[in-house]
CSV table of C-alpha atoms in Angstrom, one decimal:
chain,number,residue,atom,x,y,z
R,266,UNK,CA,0.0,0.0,0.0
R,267,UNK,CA,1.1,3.7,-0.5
R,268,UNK,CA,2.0,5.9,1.6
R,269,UNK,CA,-1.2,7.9,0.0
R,270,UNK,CA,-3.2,4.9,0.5
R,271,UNK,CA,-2.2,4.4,4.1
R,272,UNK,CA,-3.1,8.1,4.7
R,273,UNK,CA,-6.5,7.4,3.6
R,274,UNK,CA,-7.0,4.2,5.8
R,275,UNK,CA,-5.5,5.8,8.4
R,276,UNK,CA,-8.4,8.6,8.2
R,277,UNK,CA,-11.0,6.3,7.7
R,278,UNK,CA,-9.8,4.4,11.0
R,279,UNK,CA,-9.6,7.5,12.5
R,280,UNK,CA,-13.3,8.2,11.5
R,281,UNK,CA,-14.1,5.0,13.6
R,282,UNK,CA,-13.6,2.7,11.0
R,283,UNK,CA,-12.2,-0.3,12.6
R,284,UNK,CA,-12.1,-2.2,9.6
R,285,UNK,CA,-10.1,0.9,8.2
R,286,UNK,CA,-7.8,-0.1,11.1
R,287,UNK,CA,-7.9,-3.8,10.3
R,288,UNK,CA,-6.8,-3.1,6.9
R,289,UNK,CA,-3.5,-1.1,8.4
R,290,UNK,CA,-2.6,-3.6,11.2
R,291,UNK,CA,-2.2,-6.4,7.8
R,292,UNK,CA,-0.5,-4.4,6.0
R,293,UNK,CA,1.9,-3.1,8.6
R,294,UNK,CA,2.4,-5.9,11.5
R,295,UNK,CA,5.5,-8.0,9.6
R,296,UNK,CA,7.3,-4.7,7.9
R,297,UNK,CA,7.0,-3.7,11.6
R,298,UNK,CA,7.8,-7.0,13.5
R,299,UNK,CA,10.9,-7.1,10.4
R,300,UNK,CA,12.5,-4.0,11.3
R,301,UNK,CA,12.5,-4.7,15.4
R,302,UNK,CA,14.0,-8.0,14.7
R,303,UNK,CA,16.5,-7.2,12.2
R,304,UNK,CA,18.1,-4.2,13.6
R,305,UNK,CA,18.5,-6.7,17.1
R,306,UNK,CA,15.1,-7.3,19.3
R,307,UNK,CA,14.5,-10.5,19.8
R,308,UNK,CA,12.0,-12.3,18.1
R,309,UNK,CA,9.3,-12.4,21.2
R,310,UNK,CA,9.9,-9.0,22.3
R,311,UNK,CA,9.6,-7.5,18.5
R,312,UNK,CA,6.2,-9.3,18.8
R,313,UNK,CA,5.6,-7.7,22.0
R,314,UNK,CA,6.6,-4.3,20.8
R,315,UNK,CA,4.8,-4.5,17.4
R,316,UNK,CA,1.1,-5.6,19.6
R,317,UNK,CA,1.9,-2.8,21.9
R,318,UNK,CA,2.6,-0.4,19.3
R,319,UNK,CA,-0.4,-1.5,17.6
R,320,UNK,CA,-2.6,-0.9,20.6
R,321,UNK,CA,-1.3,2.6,21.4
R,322,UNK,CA,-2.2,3.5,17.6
R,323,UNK,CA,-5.5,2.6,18.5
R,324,UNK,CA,-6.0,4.6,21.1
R,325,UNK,CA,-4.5,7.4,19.5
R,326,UNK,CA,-5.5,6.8,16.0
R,327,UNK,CA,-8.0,10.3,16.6
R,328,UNK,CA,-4.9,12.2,17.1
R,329,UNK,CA,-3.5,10.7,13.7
R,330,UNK,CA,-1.2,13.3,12.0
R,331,UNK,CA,-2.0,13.1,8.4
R,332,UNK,CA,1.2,15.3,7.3
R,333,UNK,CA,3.3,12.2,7.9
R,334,UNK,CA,2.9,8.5,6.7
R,335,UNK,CA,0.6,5.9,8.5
R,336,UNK,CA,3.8,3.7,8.5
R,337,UNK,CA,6.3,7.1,9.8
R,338,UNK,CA,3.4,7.3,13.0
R,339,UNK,CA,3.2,3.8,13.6
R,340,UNK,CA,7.4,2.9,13.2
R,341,UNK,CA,7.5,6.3,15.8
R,342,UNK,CA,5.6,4.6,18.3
R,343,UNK,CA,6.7,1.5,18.2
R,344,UNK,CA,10.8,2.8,18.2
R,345,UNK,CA,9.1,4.2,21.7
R,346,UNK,CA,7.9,1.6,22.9
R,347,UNK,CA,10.8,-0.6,22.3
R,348,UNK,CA,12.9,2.1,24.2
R,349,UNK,CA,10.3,1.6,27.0
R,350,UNK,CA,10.9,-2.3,27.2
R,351,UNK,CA,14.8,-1.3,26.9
R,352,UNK,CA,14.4,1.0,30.1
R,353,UNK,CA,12.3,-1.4,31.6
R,354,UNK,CA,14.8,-4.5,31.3
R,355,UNK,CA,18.0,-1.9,32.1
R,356,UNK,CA,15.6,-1.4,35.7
R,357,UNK,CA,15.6,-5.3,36.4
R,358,UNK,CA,18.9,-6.6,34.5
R,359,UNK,CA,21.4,-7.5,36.3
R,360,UNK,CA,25.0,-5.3,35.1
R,361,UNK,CA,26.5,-8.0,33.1
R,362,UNK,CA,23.3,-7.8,30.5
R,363,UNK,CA,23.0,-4.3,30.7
R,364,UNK,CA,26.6,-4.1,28.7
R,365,UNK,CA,26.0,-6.7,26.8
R,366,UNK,CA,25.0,-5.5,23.3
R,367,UNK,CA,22.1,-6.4,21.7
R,368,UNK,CA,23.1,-8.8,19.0
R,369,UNK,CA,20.4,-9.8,15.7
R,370,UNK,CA,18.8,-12.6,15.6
R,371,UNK,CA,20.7,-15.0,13.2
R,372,UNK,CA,18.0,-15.9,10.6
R,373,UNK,CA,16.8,-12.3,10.1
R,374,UNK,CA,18.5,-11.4,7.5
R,375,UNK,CA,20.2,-13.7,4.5
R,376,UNK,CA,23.3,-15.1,5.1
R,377,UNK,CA,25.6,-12.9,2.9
R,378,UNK,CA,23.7,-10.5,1.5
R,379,UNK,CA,24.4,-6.5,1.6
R,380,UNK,CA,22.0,-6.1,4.9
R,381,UNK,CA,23.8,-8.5,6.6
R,382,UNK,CA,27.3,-7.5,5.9
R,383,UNK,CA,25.9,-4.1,6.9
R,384,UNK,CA,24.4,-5.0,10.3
R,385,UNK,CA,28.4,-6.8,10.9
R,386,UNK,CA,29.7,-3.3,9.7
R,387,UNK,CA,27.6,-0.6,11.4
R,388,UNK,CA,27.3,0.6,15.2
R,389,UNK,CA,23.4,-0.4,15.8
R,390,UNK,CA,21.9,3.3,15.2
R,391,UNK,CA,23.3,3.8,12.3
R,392,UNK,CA,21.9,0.2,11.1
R,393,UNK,CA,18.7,1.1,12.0
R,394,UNK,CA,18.8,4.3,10.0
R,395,UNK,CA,19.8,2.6,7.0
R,396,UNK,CA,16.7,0.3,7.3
R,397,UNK,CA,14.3,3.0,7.9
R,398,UNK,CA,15.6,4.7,4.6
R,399,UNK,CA,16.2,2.1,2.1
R,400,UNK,CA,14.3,-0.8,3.2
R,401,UNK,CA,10.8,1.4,4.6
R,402,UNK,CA,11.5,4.2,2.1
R,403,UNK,CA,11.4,6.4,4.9
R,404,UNK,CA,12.6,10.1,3.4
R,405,UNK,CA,15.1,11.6,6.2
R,406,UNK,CA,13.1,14.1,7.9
R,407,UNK,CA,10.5,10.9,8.7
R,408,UNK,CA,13.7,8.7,9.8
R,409,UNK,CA,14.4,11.5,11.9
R,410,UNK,CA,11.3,11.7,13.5
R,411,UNK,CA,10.9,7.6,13.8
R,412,UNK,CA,14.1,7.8,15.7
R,413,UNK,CA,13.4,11.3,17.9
R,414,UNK,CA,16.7,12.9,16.2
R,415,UNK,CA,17.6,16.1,14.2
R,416,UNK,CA,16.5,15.9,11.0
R,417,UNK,CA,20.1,17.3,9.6
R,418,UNK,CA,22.0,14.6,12.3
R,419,UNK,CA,20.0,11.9,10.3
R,420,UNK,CA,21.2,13.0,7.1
R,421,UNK,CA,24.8,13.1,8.5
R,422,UNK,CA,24.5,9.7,10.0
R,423,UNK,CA,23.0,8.2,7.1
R,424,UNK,CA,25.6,9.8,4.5
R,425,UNK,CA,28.2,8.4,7.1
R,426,UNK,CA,26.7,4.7,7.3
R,427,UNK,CA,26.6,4.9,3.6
R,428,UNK,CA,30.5,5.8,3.3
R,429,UNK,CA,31.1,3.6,6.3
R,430,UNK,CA,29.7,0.6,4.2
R,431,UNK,CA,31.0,1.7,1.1
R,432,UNK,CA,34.8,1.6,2.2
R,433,UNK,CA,34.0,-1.8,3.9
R,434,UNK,CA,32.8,-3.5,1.0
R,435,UNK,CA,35.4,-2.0,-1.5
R,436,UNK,CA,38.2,-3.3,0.8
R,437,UNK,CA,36.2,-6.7,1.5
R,438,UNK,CA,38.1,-9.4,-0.9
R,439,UNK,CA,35.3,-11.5,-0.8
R,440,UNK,CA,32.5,-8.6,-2.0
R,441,UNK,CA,34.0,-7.1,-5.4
R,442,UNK,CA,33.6,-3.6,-5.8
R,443,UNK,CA,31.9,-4.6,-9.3
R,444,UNK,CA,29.4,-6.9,-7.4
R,445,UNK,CA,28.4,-4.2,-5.1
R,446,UNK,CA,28.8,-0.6,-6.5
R,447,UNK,CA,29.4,0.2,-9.8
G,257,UNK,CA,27.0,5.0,-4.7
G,258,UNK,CA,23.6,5.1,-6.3
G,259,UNK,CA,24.2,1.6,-7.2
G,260,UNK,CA,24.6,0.7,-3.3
G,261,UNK,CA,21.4,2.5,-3.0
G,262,UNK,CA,20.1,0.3,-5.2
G,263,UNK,CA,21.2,-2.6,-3.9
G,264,UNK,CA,20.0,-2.3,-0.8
G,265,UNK,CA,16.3,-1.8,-1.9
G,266,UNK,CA,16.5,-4.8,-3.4
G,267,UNK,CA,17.7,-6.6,-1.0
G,268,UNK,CA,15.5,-5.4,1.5
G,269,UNK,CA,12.9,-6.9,-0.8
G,270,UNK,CA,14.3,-10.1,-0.4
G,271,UNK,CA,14.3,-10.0,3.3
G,272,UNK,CA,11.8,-12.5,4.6
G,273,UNK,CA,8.8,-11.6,7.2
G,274,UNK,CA,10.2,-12.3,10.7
G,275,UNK,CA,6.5,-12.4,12.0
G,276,UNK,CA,4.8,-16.0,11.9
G,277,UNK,CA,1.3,-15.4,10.0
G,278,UNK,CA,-0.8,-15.1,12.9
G,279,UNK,CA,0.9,-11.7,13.9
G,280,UNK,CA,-1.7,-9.8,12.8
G,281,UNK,CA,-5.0,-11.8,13.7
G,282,UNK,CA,-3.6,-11.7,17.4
G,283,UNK,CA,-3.2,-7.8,17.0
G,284,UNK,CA,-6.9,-7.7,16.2
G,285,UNK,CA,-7.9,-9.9,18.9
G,286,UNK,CA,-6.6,-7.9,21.3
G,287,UNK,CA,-8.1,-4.4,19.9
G,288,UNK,CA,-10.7,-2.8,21.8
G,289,UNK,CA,-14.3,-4.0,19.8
G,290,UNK,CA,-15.1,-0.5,19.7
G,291,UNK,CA,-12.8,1.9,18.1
G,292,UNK,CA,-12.1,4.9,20.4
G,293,UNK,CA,-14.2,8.2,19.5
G,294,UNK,CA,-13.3,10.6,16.8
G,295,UNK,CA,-12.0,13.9,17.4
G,296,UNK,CA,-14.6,16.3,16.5
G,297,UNK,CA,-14.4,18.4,14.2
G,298,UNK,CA,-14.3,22.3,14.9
G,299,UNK,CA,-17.1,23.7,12.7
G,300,UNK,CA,-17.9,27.0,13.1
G,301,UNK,CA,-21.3,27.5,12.5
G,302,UNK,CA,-22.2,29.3,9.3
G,303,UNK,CA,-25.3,30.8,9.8
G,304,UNK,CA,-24.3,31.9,12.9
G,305,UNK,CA,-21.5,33.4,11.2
G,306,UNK,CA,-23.1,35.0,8.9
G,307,UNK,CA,-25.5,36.5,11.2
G,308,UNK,CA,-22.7,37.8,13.2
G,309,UNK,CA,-20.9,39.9,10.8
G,310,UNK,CA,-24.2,41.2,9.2
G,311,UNK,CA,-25.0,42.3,12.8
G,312,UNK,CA,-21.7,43.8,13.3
G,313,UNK,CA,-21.9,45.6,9.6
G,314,UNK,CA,-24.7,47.5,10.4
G,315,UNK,CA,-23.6,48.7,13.6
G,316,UNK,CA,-21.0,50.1,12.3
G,317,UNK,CA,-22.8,51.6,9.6
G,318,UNK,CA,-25.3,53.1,12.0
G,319,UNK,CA,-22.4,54.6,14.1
G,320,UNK,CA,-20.9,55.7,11.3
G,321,UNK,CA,-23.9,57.5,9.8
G,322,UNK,CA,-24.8,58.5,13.2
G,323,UNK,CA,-21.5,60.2,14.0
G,324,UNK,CA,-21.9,64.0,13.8
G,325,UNK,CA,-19.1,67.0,14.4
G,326,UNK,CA,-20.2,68.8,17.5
G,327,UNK,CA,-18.1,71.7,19.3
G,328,UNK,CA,-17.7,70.8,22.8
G,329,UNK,CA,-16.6,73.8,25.0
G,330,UNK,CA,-13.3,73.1,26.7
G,331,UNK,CA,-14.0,72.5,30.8
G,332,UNK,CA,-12.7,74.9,32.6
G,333,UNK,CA,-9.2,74.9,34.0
G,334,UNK,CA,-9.0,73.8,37.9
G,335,UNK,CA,-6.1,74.7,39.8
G,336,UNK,CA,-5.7,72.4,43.1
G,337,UNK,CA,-4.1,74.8,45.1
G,338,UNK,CA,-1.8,72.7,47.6
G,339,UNK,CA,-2.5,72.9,51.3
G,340,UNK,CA,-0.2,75.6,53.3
G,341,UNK,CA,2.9,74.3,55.1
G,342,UNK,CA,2.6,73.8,58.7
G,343,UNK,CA,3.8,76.3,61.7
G,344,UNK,CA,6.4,75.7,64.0
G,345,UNK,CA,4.1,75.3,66.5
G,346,UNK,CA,2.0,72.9,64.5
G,347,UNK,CA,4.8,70.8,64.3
G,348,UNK,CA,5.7,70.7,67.9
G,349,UNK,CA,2.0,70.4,68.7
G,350,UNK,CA,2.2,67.1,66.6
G,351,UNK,CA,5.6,66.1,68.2
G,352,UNK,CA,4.4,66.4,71.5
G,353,UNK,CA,1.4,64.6,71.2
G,354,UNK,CA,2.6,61.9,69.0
G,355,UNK,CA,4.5,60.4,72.1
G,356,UNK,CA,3.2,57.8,74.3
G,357,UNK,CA,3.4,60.5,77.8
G,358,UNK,CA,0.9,62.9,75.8
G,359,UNK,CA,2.7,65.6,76.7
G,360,UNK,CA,6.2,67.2,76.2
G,361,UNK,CA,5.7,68.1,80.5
G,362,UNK,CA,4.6,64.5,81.4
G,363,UNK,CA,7.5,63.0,79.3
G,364,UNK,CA,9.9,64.7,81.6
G,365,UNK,CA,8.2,63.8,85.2
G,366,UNK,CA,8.6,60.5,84.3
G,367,UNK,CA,12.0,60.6,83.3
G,368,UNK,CA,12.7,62.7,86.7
G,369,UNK,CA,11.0,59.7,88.2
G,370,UNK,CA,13.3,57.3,86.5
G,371,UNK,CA,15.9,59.1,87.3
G,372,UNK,CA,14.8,59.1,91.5
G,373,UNK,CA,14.3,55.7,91.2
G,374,UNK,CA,17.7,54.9,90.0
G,375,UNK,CA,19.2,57.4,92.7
G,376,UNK,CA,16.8,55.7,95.5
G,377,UNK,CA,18.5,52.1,94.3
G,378,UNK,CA,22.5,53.0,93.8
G,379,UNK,CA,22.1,54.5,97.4
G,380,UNK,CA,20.5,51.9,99.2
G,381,UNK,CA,23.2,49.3,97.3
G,382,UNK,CA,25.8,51.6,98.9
G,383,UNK,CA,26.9,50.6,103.2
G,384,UNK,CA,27.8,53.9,104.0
């Protein structure tokens, strides 16, 4: 669905339309659920996070700001929410886990492909940021918003993960710089 | 670069769903039946608008039709004279009374008193 389409859903759910809502919660549950796991929640919490997110949408869905995407509202919410779980866990976890970093589940991505190579290559923000833009087709100011940063610190990040991953593939033997950028 | 760019949109595309199927049926089950109520709507009444500003148009029109040049005599000039100073003997008047003995004479019989009474104690402290 477009972002257009969503839009239109999004103010027919807001209307009171639950089947409008229906309609988004299909089309948006596994891009959601995708991003939470591959950029390094764990497969039962990114379920968690995505139903949670879902809920608060709900509840909110009056307050609905058309100006952005269905999918830039909901991704927002749920990066919240997931930062929520994060506190939550930092409260209970004992100090070993709270240094341990966060590490992607091992089927979410394929095994050798450019997103993986890039999750090995980039610090976790800058992962995600990558996703938001190229995978969701999130424009920078949204990815900004999604992630509650600057708008211009998002376009500096992502121009840096970009050149970061550039320079790791050109001097990666096994991933030719004519496989991967022209 | 561009070709990166590239690249990694279509490789996003090959990315599988990390959700089992269910996912979203378990979303909906756990939604609220009812969805929650819209905002509503700020609608400014038209007719009421309407009404308004054809009420407030011919007001003004009246007040400006009504409005007329009339000479209005000046009012005349009022000069608040201030009160005179107080005499010396005004003054002292005021001082005396404004202490607590009421009087300049009373204040000074009871300081003569004081004064006895400390006289009366230093010579009964005294052996000789």
């Amino acid at each position: 669905m477009t972002a257009d389409g969503d839009r239109a859903v999004a103010a027919r759910a807001a209307a009171g339309d639950a089947a409008a809502f229906a309609v988004l919660v299909e089309s948006h549950a596994q891009r959601l659920h995708r991003w939470l796991v591959a950029t390094g929640t764990a497969h039962h919490d990114a379920e968690d996070v995505v139903q949670e997110a879902f809920l608060r949408a709900h509840a909110a869905i009056a307050r609905y700001d058309a100006r952005w995407a269905f999918s830039t509202w909901l991704f927002t919410i749920a990066h919240r929410v997931r930062l929520d779980l994060a506190a939550r866990r930092r409260d209970h976890a004992p100090l070993d886990d709270i240094h341990a970093a966060p590490a992607a589940p091992a089927d979410a991505l394929p095994e050798g492909g450019l997103w993986s190579r890039a999750r090995g290559l980039l610090p976790a923000d800058e992962f995600r940021l990558l996703w938001l833009h190229y995978a969701e087709d999130q424009a920078p100011a949204a990815v900004a918003r999604i992630l509650g940063i600057n708008p211009i610190a998002a376009r500096v990040r992502l121009h840096r993960a970009r050149k970061r991953l550039e320079a790791a593939l050109r001097a990666d033997p096994s991933f030719t710089p004519a496989e991967a950028l022209s | 670069m561009s070709d990166l760019a590239s690249r990694l949109r279509a490789e996003a595309l090959t990315v599988p769903p990390t959700g089992d199927p269910g996912l979203a049926g378990r979303i909906r089950d756990r939604l609220p039946a009812a969805m929650p109520p819209a905002r509503p709507h700020l609608r400014f009444p038209l007719r009421l608008a309407a009404a308004a500003a054809l009420i407030a148009a011919l007001g003004l029109a009246w007040l400006l039709a009504s409005a007329v040049d009339v000479d209005v005599d000046a009012p005349p000039p009022v000069v608040v004279m201030p009160p005179p100073p107080p005499t010396l003997s005004e003054m002292l008047r005021d001082a005396g009374s404004a202490v607590p003995g009421e009087t300049v004479d009373g204040e000074l019989a009871a300081l003569g008193a004081d004064f006895a009474a400390v006289a009366r104690t230093v010579r009964s402290a005294v052996p000789f």
